[in-house]
Amino acid sequence: MSSLIRQSDGDQLVLDAVVSTREVMPTRVTQHPVQTQQVITDHAQPQAIGRLLDVIVSETPAVSGLTTGPERIAEVIAWLEVVRRGEPLTLVEPDLPVRRNMRLTDLTWTKDLAGGIRVNLTLLQGVTATTRTVELQTRPTGGGGAGQTPRADLAAGRAPTEDRGERAGRQ
């Protein structure tokens, strides 16, 4: 099985030859200097997991069914340029854990091989937050609010969605 990088829509890049792969699991440790010139640490926070890949892409890939010739190089570069805009990726490598929600954070390539390129990729794993917007209904302008009156901008429909509260009436 070859290593591959897959987009969320199923489009994937099959890697011809992975020269090296390195997983980075950093931890940030707090540092509080004190009067005695020593540093006190009281907390450690694991950072996002990263994967560094050194890959060879050739014009004649060993995996059958892939594009060949100079079109292969152009296809790989175009694919990488699309995903470098923040596309969530899944990295699948033989005998290693599958890494999901990876983002391409660094991409360099050089044409130093006859009929191919050498690509260095840095992927960083993260979690994507999902949100939703809820439209709240307002009270009718003439009806009981138990001592509260709607704000003028709310009654006129000019209040932004995230600030739909009511102010207290006169005391």
C-alpha positions as protocol buffer text, in pm:
chain_id: "A"
residue {
  index: 1
  type: MET
  ca { x: 0 y: 0 z: 0 }
}
residue {
  index: 2
  type: SER
  ca { x: 125 y: 348 z: -87 }
}
residue {
  index: 3
  type: SER
  ca { x: 102 y: 652 z: 134 }
}
residue {
  index: 4
  type: LEU
  ca { x: -169 y: 897 z: 38 }
}
residue {
  index: 5
  type: ILE
  ca { x: -324 y: 1225 z: 138 }
}
residue {
  index: 6
  type: ARG
  ca { x: -703 y: 1251 z: 102 }
}
residue {
  index: 7
  type: GLN
  ca { x: -926 y: 1558 z: 91 }
}
residue {
  index: 8
  type: SER
  ca { x: -1267 y: 1561 z: 259 }
}
residue {
  index: 9
  type: ASP
  ca { x: -1438 y: 1530 z: -82 }
}
residue {
  index: 10
  type: GLY
  ca { x: -1247 y: 1205 z: -153 }
}
residue {
  index: 11
  type: ASP
  ca { x: -994 y: 1353 z: -397 }
}
residue {
  index: 12
  type: GLN
  ca { x: -655 y: 1209 z: -307 }
}
residue {
  index: 13
  type: LEU
  ca { x: -285 y: 1237 z: -382 }
}
residue {
  index: 14
  type: VAL
  ca { x: -95 y: 909 z: -397 }
}
residue {
  index: 15
  type: LEU
  ca { x: 265 y: 964 z: -288 }
}
residue {
  index: 16
  type: ASP
  ca { x: 519 y: 792 z: -517 }
}
residue {
  index: 17
  type: ALA
  ca { x: 796 y: 746 z: -262 }
}
residue {
  index: 18
  type: VAL
  ca { x: 816 y: 872 z: 94 }
}
residue {
  index: 19
  type: VAL
  ca { x: 1183 y: 928 z: 174 }
}
residue {
  index: 20
  type: SER
  ca { x: 1116 y: 1010 z: 538 }
}
residue {
  index: 21
  type: THR
  ca { x: 830 y: 1090 z: 769 }
}
residue {
  index: 22
  type: ARG
  ca { x: 858 y: 1244 z: 1112 }
}
residue {
  index: 23
  type: GLU
  ca { x: 586 y: 1304 z: 1366 }
}
residue {
  index: 24
  type: VAL
  ca { x: 619 y: 1605 z: 1594 }
}
residue {
  index: 25
  type: MET
  ca { x: 428 y: 1613 z: 1925 }
}
residue {
  index: 26
  type: PRO
  ca { x: 527 y: 1938 z: 2099 }
}
residue {
  index: 27
  type: THR
  ca { x: 427 y: 2045 z: 2448 }
}
residue {
  index: 28
  type: ARG
  ca { x: 428 y: 2405 z: 2572 }
}
residue {
  index: 29
  type: VAL
  ca { x: 544 y: 2438 z: 2932 }
}
residue {
  index: 30
  type: THR
  ca { x: 474 y: 2753 z: 3131 }
}
residue {
  index: 31
  type: GLN
  ca { x: 772 y: 2954 z: 3252 }
}
residue {
  index: 32
  type: HIS
  ca { x: 748 y: 3196 z: 3544 }
}
residue {
  index: 33
  type: PRO
  ca { x: 1075 y: 3365 z: 3639 }
}
residue {
  index: 34
  type: VAL
  ca { x: 1115 y: 3440 z: 4009 }
}
residue {
  index: 35
  type: GLN
  ca { x: 1343 y: 3670 z: 4205 }
}
residue {
  index: 36
  type: THR
  ca { x: 1611 y: 3402 z: 4257 }
}
residue {
  index: 37
  type: GLN
  ca { x: 1666 y: 3386 z: 3876 }
}
residue {
  index: 38
  type: GLN
  ca { x: 1508 y: 3041 z: 3860 }
}
residue {
  index: 39
  type: VAL
  ca { x: 1210 y: 2948 z: 3647 }
}
residue {
  index: 40
  type: ILE
  ca { x: 901 y: 2786 z: 3797 }
}
residue {
  index: 41
  type: THR
  ca { x: 673 y: 2577 z: 3577 }
}
residue {
  index: 42
  type: ASP
  ca { x: 322 y: 2484 z: 3681 }
}
residue {
  index: 43
  type: HIS
  ca { x: 149 y: 2368 z: 3366 }
}
residue {
  index: 44
  type: ALA
  ca { x: 217 y: 2177 z: 3045 }
}
residue {
  index: 45
  type: GLN
  ca { x: -12 y: 2201 z: 2742 }
}
residue {
  index: 46
  type: PRO
  ca { x: 10 y: 1952 z: 2453 }
}
residue {
  index: 47
  type: GLN
  ca { x: 18 y: 2132 z: 2117 }
}
residue {
  index: 48
  type: ALA
  ca { x: -117 y: 2012 z: 1782 }
}
residue {
  index: 49
  type: ILE
  ca { x: 47 y: 1703 z: 1633 }
}
residue {
  index: 50
  type: GLY
  ca { x: 252 y: 1771 z: 1323 }
}
residue {
  index: 51
  type: ARG
  ca { x: 385 y: 1544 z: 1050 }
}
residue {
  index: 52
  type: LEU
  ca { x: 687 y: 1627 z: 834 }
}
residue {
  index: 53
  type: LEU
  ca { x: 710 y: 1440 z: 504 }
}
residue {
  index: 54
  type: ASP
  ca { x: 993 y: 1427 z: 252 }
}
residue {
  index: 55
  type: VAL
  ca { x: 846 y: 1286 z: -70 }
}
residue {
  index: 56
  type: ILE
  ca { x: 968 y: 1211 z: -421 }
}
residue {
  index: 57
  type: VAL
  ca { x: 721 y: 1260 z: -705 }
}
residue {
  index: 58
  type: SER
  ca { x: 840 y: 1113 z: -1035 }
}
residue {
  index: 59
  type: GLU
  ca { x: 714 y: 1132 z: -1391 }
}
residue {
  index: 60
  type: THR
  ca { x: 701 y: 752 z: -1392 }
}
residue {
  index: 61
  type: PRO
  ca { x: 530 y: 653 z: -1065 }
}
residue {
  index: 62
  type: ALA
  ca { x: 555 y: 293 z: -947 }
}
residue {
  index: 63
  type: VAL
  ca { x: 184 y: 291 z: -862 }
}
residue {
  index: 64
  type: SER
  ca { x: -21 y: 191 z: -1166 }
}
residue {
  index: 65
  type: GLY
  ca { x: -314 y: 402 z: -1279 }
}
residue {
  index: 66
  type: LEU
  ca { x: -153 y: 738 z: -1204 }
}
residue {
  index: 67
  type: THR
  ca { x: -81 y: 1012 z: -1454 }
}
residue {
  index: 68
  type: THR
  ca { x: 267 y: 987 z: -1607 }
}
residue {
  index: 69
  type: GLY
  ca { x: 509 y: 1228 z: -1769 }
}
residue {
  index: 70
  type: PRO
  ca { x: 536 y: 1602 z: -1702 }
}
residue {
  index: 71
  type: GLU
  ca { x: 158 y: 1609 z: -1649 }
}
residue {
  index: 72
  type: ARG
  ca { x: 210 y: 1411 z: -1325 }
}
residue {
  index: 73
  type: ILE
  ca { x: 434 y: 1684 z: -1180 }
}
residue {
  index: 74
  type: ALA
  ca { x: 191 y: 1959 z: -1284 }
}
residue {
  index: 75
  type: GLU
  ca { x: -102 y: 1761 z: -1140 }
}
residue {
  index: 76
  type: VAL
  ca { x: 71 y: 1712 z: -800 }
}
residue {
  index: 77
  type: ILE
  ca { x: 173 y: 2078 z: -772 }
}
residue {
  index: 78
  type: ALA
  ca { x: -181 y: 2192 z: -861 }
}
residue {
  index: 79
  type: TRP
  ca { x: -331 y: 1950 z: -604 }
}
residue {
  index: 80
  type: LEU
  ca { x: -98 y: 2077 z: -331 }
}
residue {
  index: 81
  type: GLU
  ca { x: -174 y: 2440 z: -414 }
}
residue {
  index: 82
  type: VAL
  ca { x: -545 y: 2374 z: -369 }
}
residue {
  index: 83
  type: VAL
  ca { x: -506 y: 2207 z: -29 }
}
residue {
  index: 84
  type: ARG
  ca { x: -265 y: 2468 z: 105 }
}
residue {
  index: 85
  type: ARG
  ca { x: -561 y: 2705 z: 141 }
}
residue {
  index: 86
  type: GLY
  ca { x: -673 y: 2516 z: 454 }
}
residue {
  index: 87
  type: GLU
  ca { x: -845 y: 2208 z: 314 }
}
residue {
  index: 88
  type: PRO
  ca { x: -885 y: 1939 z: 585 }
}
residue {
  index: 89
  type: LEU
  ca { x: -678 y: 1633 z: 497 }
}
residue {
  index: 90
  type: THR
  ca { x: -642 y: 1272 z: 604 }
}
residue {
  index: 91
  type: LEU
  ca { x: -292 y: 1124 z: 595 }
}
residue {
  index: 92
  type: VAL
  ca { x: -271 y: 749 z: 543 }
}
residue {
  index: 93
  type: GLU
  ca { x: 69 y: 580 z: 569 }
}
residue {
  index: 94
  type: PRO
  ca { x: 142 y: 207 z: 591 }
}
residue {
  index: 95
  type: ASP
  ca { x: 206 y: 82 z: 946 }
}
residue {
  index: 96
  type: LEU
  ca { x: 139 y: 426 z: 1101 }
}
residue {
  index: 97
  type: PRO
  ca { x: -173 y: 571 z: 1264 }
}
residue {
  index: 98
  type: VAL
  ca { x: -413 y: 746 z: 1028 }
}
residue {
  index: 99
  type: ARG
  ca { x: -409 y: 1120 z: 1099 }
}
residue {
  index: 100
  type: ARG
  ca { x: -730 y: 1314 z: 1031 }
}
residue {
  index: 101
  type: ASN
  ca { x: -801 y: 1690 z: 1030 }
}
residue {
  index: 102
  type: MET
  ca { x: -452 y: 1774 z: 906 }
}
residue {
  index: 103
  type: ARG
  ca { x: -378 y: 2107 z: 738 }
}
residue {
  index: 104
  type: LEU
  ca { x: -89 y: 2176 z: 505 }
}
residue {
  index: 105
  type: THR
  ca { x: 114 y: 2450 z: 678 }
}
residue {
  index: 106
  type: ASP
  ca { x: 438 y: 2442 z: 479 }
}
residue {
  index: 107
  type: LEU
  ca { x: 514 y: 2330 z: 124 }
}
residue {
  index: 108
  type: THR
  ca { x: 848 y: 2342 z: -55 }
}
residue {
  index: 109
  type: TRP
  ca { x: 950 y: 2156 z: -367 }
}
residue {
  index: 110
  type: THR
  ca { x: 1263 y: 2141 z: -578 }
}
residue {
  index: 111
  type: LYS
  ca { x: 1332 y: 1996 z: -920 }
}
residue {
  index: 112
  type: ASP
  ca { x: 1652 y: 1815 z: -834 }
}
residue {
  index: 113
  type: LEU
  ca { x: 1576 y: 1475 z: -988 }
}
residue {
  index: 114
  type: ALA
  ca { x: 1574 y: 1370 z: -1350 }
}
residue {
  index: 115
  type: GLY
  ca { x: 1205 y: 1363 z: -1437 }
}
residue {
  index: 116
  type: GLY
  ca { x: 1067 y: 1439 z: -1093 }
}
residue {
  index: 117
  type: ILE
  ca { x: 1052 y: 1670 z: -793 }
}
residue {
  index: 118
  type: ARG
  ca { x: 1130 y: 1641 z: -424 }
}
residue {
  index: 119
  type: VAL
  ca { x: 855 y: 1777 z: -199 }
}
residue {
  index: 120
  type: ASN
  ca { x: 876 y: 1868 z: 168 }
}
residue {
  index: 121
  type: LEU
  ca { x: 538 y: 1890 z: 342 }
}
residue {
  index: 122
  type: THR
  ca { x: 449 y: 2000 z: 693 }
}
residue {
  index: 123
  type: LEU
  ca { x: 103 y: 1897 z: 811 }
}
residue {
  index: 124
  type: LEU
  ca { x: -54 y: 2011 z: 1138 }
}
residue {
  index: 125
  type: GLN
  ca { x: -348 y: 1835 z: 1302 }
}
residue {
  index: 126
  type: GLY
  ca { x: -626 y: 2047 z: 1443 }
}
residue {
  index: 127
  type: VAL
  ca { x: -991 y: 2045 z: 1535 }
}
residue {
  index: 128
  type: THR
  ca { x: -1238 y: 2246 z: 1329 }
}
residue {
  index: 129
  type: ALA
  ca { x: -1509 y: 2418 z: 1529 }
}
residue {
  index: 130
  type: THR
  ca { x: -1859 y: 2398 z: 1390 }
}
residue {
  index: 131
  type: THR
  ca { x: -2111 y: 2670 z: 1465 }
}
residue {
  index: 132
  type: ARG
  ca { x: -2470 y: 2748 z: 1381 }
}
residue {
  index: 133
  type: THR
  ca { x: -2675 y: 3065 z: 1382 }
}
residue {
  index: 134
  type: VAL
  ca { x: -3012 y: 3075 z: 1556 }
}
residue {
  index: 135
  type: GLU
  ca { x: -3267 y: 3344 z: 1472 }
}
residue {
  index: 136
  type: LEU
  ca { x: -3460 y: 3449 z: 1781 }
}
residue {
  index: 137
  type: GLN
  ca { x: -3818 y: 3576 z: 1761 }
}
residue {
  index: 138
  type: THR
  ca { x: -3892 y: 3917 z: 1913 }
}
residue {
  index: 139
  type: ARG
  ca { x: -4193 y: 4002 z: 2126 }
}
residue {
  index: 140
  type: PRO
  ca { x: -4471 y: 4206 z: 1968 }
}
residue {
  index: 141
  type: THR
  ca { x: -4422 y: 4580 z: 2032 }
}
residue {
  index: 142
  type: GLY
  ca { x: -4751 y: 4633 z: 2212 }
}
residue {
  index: 143
  type: GLY
  ca { x: -4762 y: 4330 z: 2437 }
}
residue {
  index: 144
  type: GLY
  ca { x: -4670 y: 4260 z: 2796 }
}
residue {
  index: 145
  type: GLY
  ca { x: -4309 y: 4247 z: 2882 }
}
residue {
  index: 146
  type: ALA
  ca { x: -4363 y: 4274 z: 3259 }
}
residue {
  index: 147
  type: GLY
  ca { x: -4217 y: 4623 z: 3285 }
}
residue {
  index: 148
  type: GLN
  ca { x: -3982 y: 4597 z: 2990 }
}
residue {
  index: 149
  type: THR
  ca { x: -4010 y: 4786 z: 2663 }
}
residue {
  index: 150
  type: PRO
  ca { x: -3835 y: 4683 z: 2345 }
}
residue {
  index: 151
  type: ARG
  ca { x: -3540 y: 4894 z: 2236 }
}
residue {
  index: 152
  type: ALA
  ca { x: -3605 y: 5134 z: 1951 }
}
residue {
  index: 153
  type: ASP
  ca { x: -3350 y: 4970 z: 1720 }
}
residue {
  index: 154
  type: LEU
  ca { x: -3496 y: 4626 z: 1794 }
}
residue {
  index: 155
  type: ALA
  ca { x: -3852 y: 4742 z: 1727 }
}
residue {
  index: 156
  type: ALA
  ca { x: -3738 y: 4894 z: 1395 }
}
residue {
  index: 157
  type: GLY
  ca { x: -3561 y: 4570 z: 1299 }
}
residue {
  index: 158
  type: ARG
  ca { x: -3215 y: 4730 z: 1291 }
}
residue {
  index: 159
  type: ALA
  ca { x: -3051 y: 4538 z: 1577 }
}
residue {
  index: 160
  type: PRO
  ca { x: -2780 y: 4289 z: 1481 }
}
residue {
  index: 161
  type: THR
  ca { x: -2862 y: 3919 z: 1522 }
}
residue {
  index: 162
  type: GLU
  ca { x: -2615 y: 3867 z: 1805 }
}
residue {
  index: 163
  type: ASP
  ca { x: -2762 y: 4153 z: 2018 }
}
residue {
  index: 164
  type: ARG
  ca { x: -3137 y: 4090 z: 2038 }
}
residue {
  index: 165
  type: GLY
  ca { x: -3191 y: 4165 z: 2407 }
}
residue {
  index: 166
  type: GLU
  ca { x: -3435 y: 4404 z: 2570 }
}
residue {
  index: 167
  type: ARG
  ca { x: -3361 y: 4687 z: 2805 }
}
residue {
  index: 168
  type: ALA
  ca { x: -3535 y: 4745 z: 3133 }
}
residue {
  index: 169
  type: GLY
  ca { x: -3819 y: 4996 z: 3139 }
}
residue {
  index: 170
  type: ARG
  ca { x: -3823 y: 5318 z: 3341 }
}
residue {
  index: 171
  type: GLN
  ca { x: -3841 y: 5276 z: 3715 }
}
